[in-house]
Amino acid sequence: MFEIFKEGKVYELLLITESNVTPVGVVRKGRSLFFKLFPGRSFRDILKNPQVSIQLTNDAELLVKTALNRPVHLKFERQSGYRWISGLPGFYGRVEIEKKVWKDELGETEVLECKFLPEGVIKGKLEARPFSRADCVLVEMAVLFTRYLLKPRESIKSRILELDNLYAHLGGVSDVADYMVSVLTKRDQNRH
Ligand SMILES: Cc1cc2nc3c(=O)[nH]c(=O)nc-3n(C[C@H](O)[C@H](O)[C@H](O)COP(=O)(O)O)c2cc1C
């Protein structure tokens, strides 16, 4: 079932909980998928209800917009306590949780270590979408941006702005890239 995921490699997938959709970095070990959740809506949802879906997408903008809670147009389906995005392939199942304390350069926080145990397959199809480095860059910008929101640091901000230049150089055009840059530059204006 999970053979499409190479063991140990991190895949960016969509996690669908009771009230949220967010990208998560998922690693397969054997017949389970593992991911970590930092405090937020999905974290709270999973503590209340461990029934989730994990779906694949090759749409970088969808990953990024759901991470930043920007508007997206998605249709959902519900079945026996689960919900998922119509049309995208994936799995539904339960999550076993361990609450841990996470320490890094951003400080100390709680983290949920999640083990996803699949119960069923969600049928769907990925759109034909040619590979573009611009999409990789957009995703990287968003990962750094979500860290920046937790702890604003000049080094992260400059890295995001550098990546935005590379994104434009590679022909990338996206409202969500503009949104990230506008938040970063507005923060500066507010300080003066
Ligand atoms: C590509 C990508 C992967 C991410 N992976 C994770 C993850 O594995 N765990 C996590 O807690 N946050 C991850 N994030 C950050 C969350 O999307 C972001 O912090 C979000 O606000 C989570 O909060 P929410 O549950 O309230 O939506 C990722 C962001 C991006 C752009």
Short mmCIF file of C-alpha atoms and ligand atoms in Angstrom, two decimals:
data_model
loop_
_atom_site.label_atom_id
_atom_site.label_comp_id
_atom_site.label_asym_id
_atom_site.label_seq_id
_atom_site.Cartn_x
_atom_site.Cartn_y
_atom_site.Cartn_z
CA MET A 1 0.00 0.00 0.00
CA PHE A 2 2.77 2.42 0.96
CA GLU A 3 5.37 1.20 -1.57
CA ILE A 4 5.14 4.56 -3.37
CA PHE A 5 6.95 6.10 -0.36
CA LYS A 6 10.67 5.27 -0.10
CA GLU A 7 11.49 4.42 3.51
CA GLY A 8 13.23 7.27 5.34
CA LYS A 9 12.52 9.91 2.67
CA VAL A 10 10.48 12.96 3.71
CA TYR A 11 7.34 13.56 1.64
CA GLU A 12 5.22 16.70 1.86
CA LEU A 13 1.63 15.47 2.13
CA LEU A 14 -1.67 17.02 3.19
CA LEU A 15 -3.09 16.18 6.60
CA ILE A 16 -6.87 16.50 6.83
CA THR A 17 -8.31 16.72 10.34
CA GLU A 18 -11.77 17.61 11.64
CA SER A 19 -11.43 21.35 10.94
CA ASN A 20 -8.13 21.83 9.10
CA VAL A 21 -5.93 21.00 6.12
CA THR A 22 -2.19 21.48 6.51
CA PRO A 23 0.99 20.14 4.89
CA VAL A 24 3.09 17.75 6.94
CA GLY A 25 6.50 16.21 6.34
CA VAL A 26 5.85 12.46 6.44
CA VAL A 27 8.32 9.57 6.64
CA ARG A 28 7.41 5.93 6.09
CA LYS A 29 8.78 3.20 8.34
CA GLY A 30 7.39 -0.20 7.44
CA ARG A 31 3.62 -0.07 7.26
CA SER A 32 3.24 3.25 9.09
CA LEU A 33 3.70 6.89 8.27
CA PHE A 34 5.28 9.17 10.87
CA PHE A 35 5.05 12.93 11.25
CA LYS A 36 5.46 15.61 13.92
CA LEU A 37 2.88 18.26 14.68
CA PHE A 38 3.71 21.51 16.39
CA PRO A 39 0.98 23.44 18.28
CA GLY A 40 -1.78 24.78 16.02
CA ARG A 41 -5.22 23.84 14.77
CA SER A 42 -4.26 20.37 13.47
CA PHE A 43 -2.48 19.64 16.77
CA ARG A 44 -5.67 20.50 18.70
CA ASP A 45 -7.90 18.59 16.24
CA ILE A 46 -5.85 15.39 16.53
CA LEU A 47 -5.94 15.48 20.32
CA LYS A 48 -9.76 15.60 20.11
CA ASN A 49 -10.21 13.17 17.24
CA PRO A 50 -7.37 10.99 15.88
CA GLN A 51 -9.30 10.04 12.71
CA VAL A 52 -7.49 11.77 9.84
CA SER A 53 -6.72 11.52 6.15
CA ILE A 54 -3.35 11.91 4.48
CA GLN A 55 -3.45 12.90 0.81
CA LEU A 56 -0.98 13.44 -1.99
CA THR A 57 -0.71 16.56 -4.08
CA ASN A 58 1.79 17.82 -6.63
CA ASP A 59 0.36 21.33 -6.40
CA ALA A 60 2.96 23.46 -4.61
CA GLU A 61 0.52 26.36 -4.25
CA LEU A 62 -2.00 24.13 -2.49
CA LEU A 63 0.66 22.97 -0.01
CA VAL A 64 1.75 26.53 0.63
CA LYS A 65 -1.71 28.10 0.82
CA THR A 66 -2.97 25.52 3.29
CA ALA A 67 0.16 26.04 5.43
CA LEU A 68 -0.43 29.78 5.54
CA ASN A 69 -4.22 29.54 5.89
CA ARG A 70 -4.77 31.42 2.63
CA PRO A 71 -8.06 30.84 0.78
CA VAL A 72 -8.29 27.62 -1.25
CA HIS A 73 -11.23 26.08 -3.09
CA LEU A 74 -11.55 22.48 -1.99
CA LYS A 75 -14.46 20.05 -1.89
CA PHE A 76 -14.61 17.52 0.91
CA GLU A 77 -16.16 14.09 1.28
CA ARG A 78 -17.15 12.41 4.54
CA GLN A 79 -17.36 8.73 5.36
CA SER A 80 -17.62 6.89 8.69
CA GLY A 81 -16.09 9.66 10.77
CA TYR A 82 -13.39 10.59 8.25
CA ARG A 83 -13.21 13.48 5.83
CA TRP A 84 -10.96 14.05 2.88
CA ILE A 85 -10.46 16.31 -0.15
CA SER A 86 -12.42 15.07 -3.19
CA GLY A 87 -10.25 13.93 -6.07
CA LEU A 88 -6.83 13.60 -4.40
CA PRO A 89 -5.38 10.14 -3.77
CA GLY A 90 -4.45 9.12 -0.24
CA PHE A 91 -5.33 7.14 2.86
CA TYR A 92 -7.63 7.49 5.83
CA GLY A 93 -6.86 6.04 9.22
CA ARG A 94 -6.06 6.65 12.85
CA VAL A 95 -3.15 8.41 14.47
CA GLU A 96 -1.39 7.17 17.59
CA ILE A 97 0.06 10.10 19.47
CA GLU A 98 2.94 10.68 21.84
CA LYS A 99 3.27 14.14 23.37
CA LYS A 100 6.89 15.23 23.71
CA VAL A 101 8.86 18.34 24.53
CA TRP A 102 10.77 19.76 21.58
CA LYS A 103 13.84 21.94 22.05
CA ASP A 104 15.60 23.80 19.25
CA GLU A 105 17.02 27.23 18.46
CA LEU A 106 13.45 28.64 18.52
CA GLY A 107 13.02 27.55 22.16
CA GLU A 108 10.99 24.84 23.89
CA THR A 109 7.52 23.69 22.84
CA GLU A 110 5.22 20.68 22.88
CA VAL A 111 5.18 18.41 19.86
CA LEU A 112 2.93 15.51 18.93
CA GLU A 113 4.82 12.57 17.50
CA CYS A 114 2.25 10.93 15.27
CA LYS A 115 2.11 7.42 13.86
CA PHE A 116 -0.52 7.05 11.15
CA LEU A 117 -2.07 3.63 10.74
CA PRO A 118 -4.00 3.37 7.45
CA GLU A 119 -7.49 1.89 7.40
CA GLY A 120 -8.45 2.54 3.80
CA VAL A 121 -7.42 3.98 0.46
CA ILE A 122 -8.84 7.23 -0.93
CA LYS A 123 -9.23 7.06 -4.68
CA GLY A 124 -8.06 10.04 -6.67
CA LYS A 125 -5.77 11.28 -9.41
CA LEU A 126 -2.93 13.78 -9.50
CA GLU A 127 -3.05 16.35 -12.28
CA ALA A 128 -0.41 16.19 -15.01
CA ARG A 129 1.95 18.90 -13.75
CA PRO A 130 5.46 19.24 -15.18
CA PHE A 131 8.27 19.40 -12.60
CA SER A 132 9.44 22.95 -11.90
CA ARG A 133 12.24 24.15 -9.62
CA ALA A 134 10.10 27.25 -9.01
CA ASP A 135 7.62 25.05 -7.13
CA CYS A 136 10.40 23.63 -4.92
CA VAL A 137 11.53 27.16 -4.15
CA LEU A 138 7.98 28.28 -3.25
CA VAL A 139 7.59 25.37 -0.83
CA GLU A 140 10.96 26.15 0.78
CA MET A 141 9.95 29.81 1.17
CA ALA A 142 6.78 28.73 2.98
CA VAL A 143 8.61 26.36 5.33
CA LEU A 144 10.95 29.21 6.32
CA PHE A 145 8.05 31.65 6.52
CA THR A 146 6.12 29.49 9.03
CA ARG A 147 9.31 29.38 11.14
CA TYR A 148 9.72 33.14 10.80
CA LEU A 149 6.19 33.67 12.12
CA LEU A 150 7.10 31.72 15.26
CA LYS A 151 10.33 33.64 15.79
CA PRO A 152 11.16 36.52 13.43
CA ARG A 153 14.88 36.54 12.63
CA GLU A 154 16.74 38.66 10.07
CA SER A 155 18.67 35.65 8.73
CA ILE A 156 15.44 33.78 7.90
CA LYS A 157 13.85 36.87 6.40
CA SER A 158 16.83 37.49 4.06
CA ARG A 159 16.83 33.83 3.01
CA ILE A 160 13.10 34.06 2.11
CA LEU A 161 13.68 37.25 0.09
CA GLU A 162 16.62 35.61 -1.72
CA LEU A 163 14.40 32.62 -2.53
CA ASP A 164 11.71 34.99 -3.79
CA ASN A 165 14.25 36.42 -6.28
CA LEU A 166 15.13 32.91 -7.42
CA TYR A 167 11.42 32.09 -7.67
CA ALA A 168 10.84 35.09 -9.97
CA HIS A 169 14.02 34.23 -11.95
CA LEU A 170 12.59 30.76 -12.57
CA GLY A 171 9.35 32.31 -13.86
CA GLY A 172 7.31 31.70 -10.69
CA VAL A 173 4.28 33.95 -10.24
CA SER A 174 1.99 33.46 -7.26
CA ASP A 175 -0.23 35.50 -4.95
CA VAL A 176 1.03 33.49 -2.01
CA ALA A 177 4.69 34.38 -2.74
CA ASP A 178 3.64 38.06 -2.90
CA TYR A 179 1.73 37.59 0.36
CA MET A 180 4.84 36.25 2.16
CA VAL A 181 6.99 39.11 0.87
CA SER A 182 4.37 41.71 1.79
CA VAL A 183 4.12 40.39 5.36
CA LEU A 184 7.91 40.48 5.71
CA THR A 185 8.27 44.00 4.34
CA LYS A 186 5.21 45.40 6.20
CA ARG A 187 6.72 44.28 9.49
CA ASP A 188 9.70 46.50 8.68
CA GLN A 189 7.52 49.49 7.83
CA ASN A 190 5.61 49.10 11.12
CA ARG A 191 8.87 49.27 13.06
CA HIS A 192 9.79 52.74 11.67
C1 LIG B 1 5.82 22.23 3.10
C2 LIG B 1 5.46 22.44 4.55
C3 LIG B 1 5.56 21.39 5.43
C4 LIG B 1 5.19 21.54 6.78
N1 LIG B 1 5.28 20.47 7.62
C5 LIG B 1 4.89 20.61 8.90
C6 LIG B 1 4.95 19.48 9.80
O1 LIG B 1 5.37 18.38 9.43
N2 LIG B 1 4.52 19.68 11.08
C7 LIG B 1 4.05 20.90 11.52
O2 LIG B 1 3.69 21.00 12.68
N3 LIG B 1 4.01 21.97 10.70
C8 LIG B 1 4.41 21.85 9.41
N4 LIG B 1 4.39 22.94 8.57
C9 LIG B 1 3.95 24.24 9.11
C10 LIG B 1 2.45 24.30 9.21
O3 LIG B 1 1.83 24.18 7.97
C11 LIG B 1 2.06 25.64 9.78
O4 LIG B 1 2.80 25.93 10.92
C12 LIG B 1 0.63 25.70 10.12
O5 LIG B 1 0.35 26.98 10.55
C13 LIG B 1 0.23 24.66 11.17
O6 LIG B 1 -0.72 25.20 11.96
P1 LIG B 1 -2.25 24.80 11.86
O7 LIG B 1 -2.36 23.38 12.27
O8 LIG B 1 -2.85 25.75 12.87
O9 LIG B 1 -2.77 25.06 10.47
C14 LIG B 1 4.76 22.80 7.24
C15 LIG B 1 4.67 23.88 6.34
C16 LIG B 1 5.03 23.70 5.01
C17 LIG B 1 4.93 24.87 4.07
#
